[in-house]
Short mmCIF file of C-alpha atoms in Angstrom, two decimals:
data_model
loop_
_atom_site.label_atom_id
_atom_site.label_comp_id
_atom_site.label_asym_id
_atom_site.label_seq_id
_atom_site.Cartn_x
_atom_site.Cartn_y
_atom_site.Cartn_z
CA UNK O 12 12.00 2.38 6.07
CA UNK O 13 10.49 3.78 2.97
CA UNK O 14 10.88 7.25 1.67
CA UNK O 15 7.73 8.25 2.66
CA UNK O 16 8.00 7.20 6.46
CA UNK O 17 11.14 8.93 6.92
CA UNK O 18 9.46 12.35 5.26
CA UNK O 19 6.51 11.96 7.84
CA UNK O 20 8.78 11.66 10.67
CA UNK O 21 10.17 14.93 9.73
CA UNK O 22 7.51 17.45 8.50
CA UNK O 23 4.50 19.05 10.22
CA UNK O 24 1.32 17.21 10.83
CA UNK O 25 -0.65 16.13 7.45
CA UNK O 26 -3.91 17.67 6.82
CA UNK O 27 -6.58 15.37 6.00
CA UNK O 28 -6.89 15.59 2.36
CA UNK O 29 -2.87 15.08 2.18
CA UNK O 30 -3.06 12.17 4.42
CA UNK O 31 -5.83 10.58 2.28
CA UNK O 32 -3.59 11.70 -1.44
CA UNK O 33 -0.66 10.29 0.71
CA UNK O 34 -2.60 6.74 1.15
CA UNK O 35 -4.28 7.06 -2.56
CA UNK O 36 -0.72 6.96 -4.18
CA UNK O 37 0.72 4.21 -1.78
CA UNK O 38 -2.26 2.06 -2.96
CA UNK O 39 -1.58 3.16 -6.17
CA UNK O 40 2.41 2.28 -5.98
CA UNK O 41 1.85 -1.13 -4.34
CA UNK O 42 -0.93 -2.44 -7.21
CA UNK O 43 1.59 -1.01 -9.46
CA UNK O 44 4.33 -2.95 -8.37
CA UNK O 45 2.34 -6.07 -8.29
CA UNK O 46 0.96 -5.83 -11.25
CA UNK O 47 5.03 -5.73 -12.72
CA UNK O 48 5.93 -8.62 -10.34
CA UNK O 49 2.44 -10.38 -11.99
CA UNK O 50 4.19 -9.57 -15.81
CA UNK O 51 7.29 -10.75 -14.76
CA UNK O 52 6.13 -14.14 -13.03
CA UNK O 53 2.98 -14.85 -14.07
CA UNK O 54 -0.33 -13.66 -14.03
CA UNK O 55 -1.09 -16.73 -11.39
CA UNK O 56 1.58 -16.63 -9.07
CA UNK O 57 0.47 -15.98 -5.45
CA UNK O 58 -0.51 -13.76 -3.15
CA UNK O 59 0.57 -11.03 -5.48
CA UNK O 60 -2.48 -12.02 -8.05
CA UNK O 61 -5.01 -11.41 -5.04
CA UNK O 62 -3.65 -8.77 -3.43
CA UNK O 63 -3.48 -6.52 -6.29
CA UNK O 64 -6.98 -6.81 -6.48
CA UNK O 65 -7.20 -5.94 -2.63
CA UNK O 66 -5.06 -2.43 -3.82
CA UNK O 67 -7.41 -1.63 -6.24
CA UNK O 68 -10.19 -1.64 -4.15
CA UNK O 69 -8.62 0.04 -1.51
CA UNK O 70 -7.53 2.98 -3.74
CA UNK O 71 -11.43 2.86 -4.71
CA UNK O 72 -12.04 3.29 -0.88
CA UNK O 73 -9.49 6.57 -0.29
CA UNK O 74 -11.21 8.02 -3.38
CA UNK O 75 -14.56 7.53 -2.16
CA UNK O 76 -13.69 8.95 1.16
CA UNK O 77 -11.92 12.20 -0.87
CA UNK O 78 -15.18 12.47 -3.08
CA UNK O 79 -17.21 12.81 0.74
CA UNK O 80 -14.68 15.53 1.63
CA UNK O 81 -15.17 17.19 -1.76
CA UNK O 82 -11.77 16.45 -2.80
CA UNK O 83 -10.51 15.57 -6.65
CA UNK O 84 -7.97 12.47 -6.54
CA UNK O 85 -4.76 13.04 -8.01
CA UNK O 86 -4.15 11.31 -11.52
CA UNK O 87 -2.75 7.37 -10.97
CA UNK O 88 0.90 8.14 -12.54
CA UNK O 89 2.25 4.43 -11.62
CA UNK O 90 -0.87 3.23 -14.01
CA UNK O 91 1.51 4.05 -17.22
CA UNK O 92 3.00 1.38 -18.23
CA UNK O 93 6.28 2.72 -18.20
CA UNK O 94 6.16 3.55 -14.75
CA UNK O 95 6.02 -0.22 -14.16
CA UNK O 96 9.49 -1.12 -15.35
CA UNK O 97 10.46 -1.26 -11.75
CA UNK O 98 13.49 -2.60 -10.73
CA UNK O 99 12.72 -6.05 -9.62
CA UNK O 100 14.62 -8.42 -7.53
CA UNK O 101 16.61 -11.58 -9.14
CA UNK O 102 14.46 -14.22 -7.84
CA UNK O 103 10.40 -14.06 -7.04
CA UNK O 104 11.74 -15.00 -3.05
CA UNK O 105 13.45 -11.53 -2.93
CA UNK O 106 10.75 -10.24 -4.39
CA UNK O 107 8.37 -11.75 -1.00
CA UNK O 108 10.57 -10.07 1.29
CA UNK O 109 10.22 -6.54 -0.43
CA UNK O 110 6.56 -6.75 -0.65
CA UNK O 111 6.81 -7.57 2.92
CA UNK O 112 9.00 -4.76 3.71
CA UNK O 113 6.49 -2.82 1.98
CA UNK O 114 3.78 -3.94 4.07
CA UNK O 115 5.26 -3.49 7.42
CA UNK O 116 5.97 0.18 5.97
CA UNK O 117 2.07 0.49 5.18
CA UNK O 118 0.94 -0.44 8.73
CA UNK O 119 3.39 1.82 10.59
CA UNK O 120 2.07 4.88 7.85
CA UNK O 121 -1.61 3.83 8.65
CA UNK O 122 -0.81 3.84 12.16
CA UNK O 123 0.80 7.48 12.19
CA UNK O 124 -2.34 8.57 10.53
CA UNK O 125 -4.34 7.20 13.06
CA UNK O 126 -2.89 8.98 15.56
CA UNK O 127 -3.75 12.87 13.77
CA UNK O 128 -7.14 12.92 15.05
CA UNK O 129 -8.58 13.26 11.86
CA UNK O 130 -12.24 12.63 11.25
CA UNK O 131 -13.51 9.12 12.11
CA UNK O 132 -14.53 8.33 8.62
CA UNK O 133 -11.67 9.00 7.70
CA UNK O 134 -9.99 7.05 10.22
CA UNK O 135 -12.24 3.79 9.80
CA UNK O 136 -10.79 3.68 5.87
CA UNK O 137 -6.92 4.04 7.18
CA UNK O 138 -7.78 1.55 9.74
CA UNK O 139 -9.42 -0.31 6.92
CA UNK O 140 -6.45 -0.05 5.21
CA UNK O 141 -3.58 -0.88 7.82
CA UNK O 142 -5.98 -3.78 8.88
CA UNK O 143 -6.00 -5.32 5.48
CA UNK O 144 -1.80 -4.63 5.44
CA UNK O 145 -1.54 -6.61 8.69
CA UNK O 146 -4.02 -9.17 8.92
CA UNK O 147 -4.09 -10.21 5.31
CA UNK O 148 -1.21 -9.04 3.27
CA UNK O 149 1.40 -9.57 5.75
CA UNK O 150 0.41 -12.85 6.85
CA UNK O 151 0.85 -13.97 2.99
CA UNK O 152 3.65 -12.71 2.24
CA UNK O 153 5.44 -13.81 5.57
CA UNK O 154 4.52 -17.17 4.55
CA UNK O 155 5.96 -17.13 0.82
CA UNK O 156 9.47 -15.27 2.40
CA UNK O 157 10.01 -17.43 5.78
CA UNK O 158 9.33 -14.64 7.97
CA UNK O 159 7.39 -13.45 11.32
CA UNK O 160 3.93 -12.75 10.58
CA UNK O 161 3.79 -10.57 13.60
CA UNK O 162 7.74 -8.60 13.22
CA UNK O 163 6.46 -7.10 16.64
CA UNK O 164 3.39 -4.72 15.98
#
């Protein structure tokens, strides 16, 4: 469980426009860490060169949702390139079963947002979001690692 989960489970209920800065930097960590896992690999190697894409355009989507709610997005701090000397597993295979883990920790965060009775357009982009996590990302990354595509949603 990532840091974040384990902070949700113990403070108060997010507001909206926390929620949605909340989701804006996990997109922002996840293309981050892609992109570092596409400079140390290769620019080609697979699913990570799609789904980075898929992260930017799912930050685009939390930003566009803040912009209807009058709200200014936070800066994109993992953008700097220092930021991006993450601490990377040995082998690209470890590196499959983090971005898993990572994904499984996205759906259970989208999920806990759903369940705030926020505004439905707000709603439709986290279940945008989670959807994307589970039905797309998940399934990839399960493949590349040798695990369950569905670890019992």
């Amino acid at each position: 469980m990532t840091l974040t989960l384990v902070l949700l489970t113990l403070a108060p209920p997010l507001t909206e426009t926390q929620a949605l800065e909340l989701a804006l930097q996990d997109e922002y960590r996840a293309a981050s860490t892609y992109e570092a896992v596409l400079d140390r690999w290769g620019a080609n190697t697979m699913p990570f060169r799609n789904i980075v894409r898929a992260e930017h355009q799912h930050a685009q989507m939390v930003i566009q949702r803040m912009g209807q709610i009058g709200h200014q997005p936070s800066v994109n701090t993992f953008a700097r390139q220092e930021n991006r000397r993450l601490e990377m597993p040995a082998t690209l295979n470890e590196m499959y079963k983090v971005a898993y883990q990572a994904e499984v920790d996205n759906i259970k965060l989208y999920d806990g947002f759903l369940t705030q009775g926020y505004p439905e357009a707000t709603n439709r982009v986290f279940r945008s979001l989670r959807d994307a996590s589970k039905d797309r990302h998940l399934p990839a990354f399960a493949r590349k690692a040798g695990l369950p595509v569905n670890p019992g949603f």
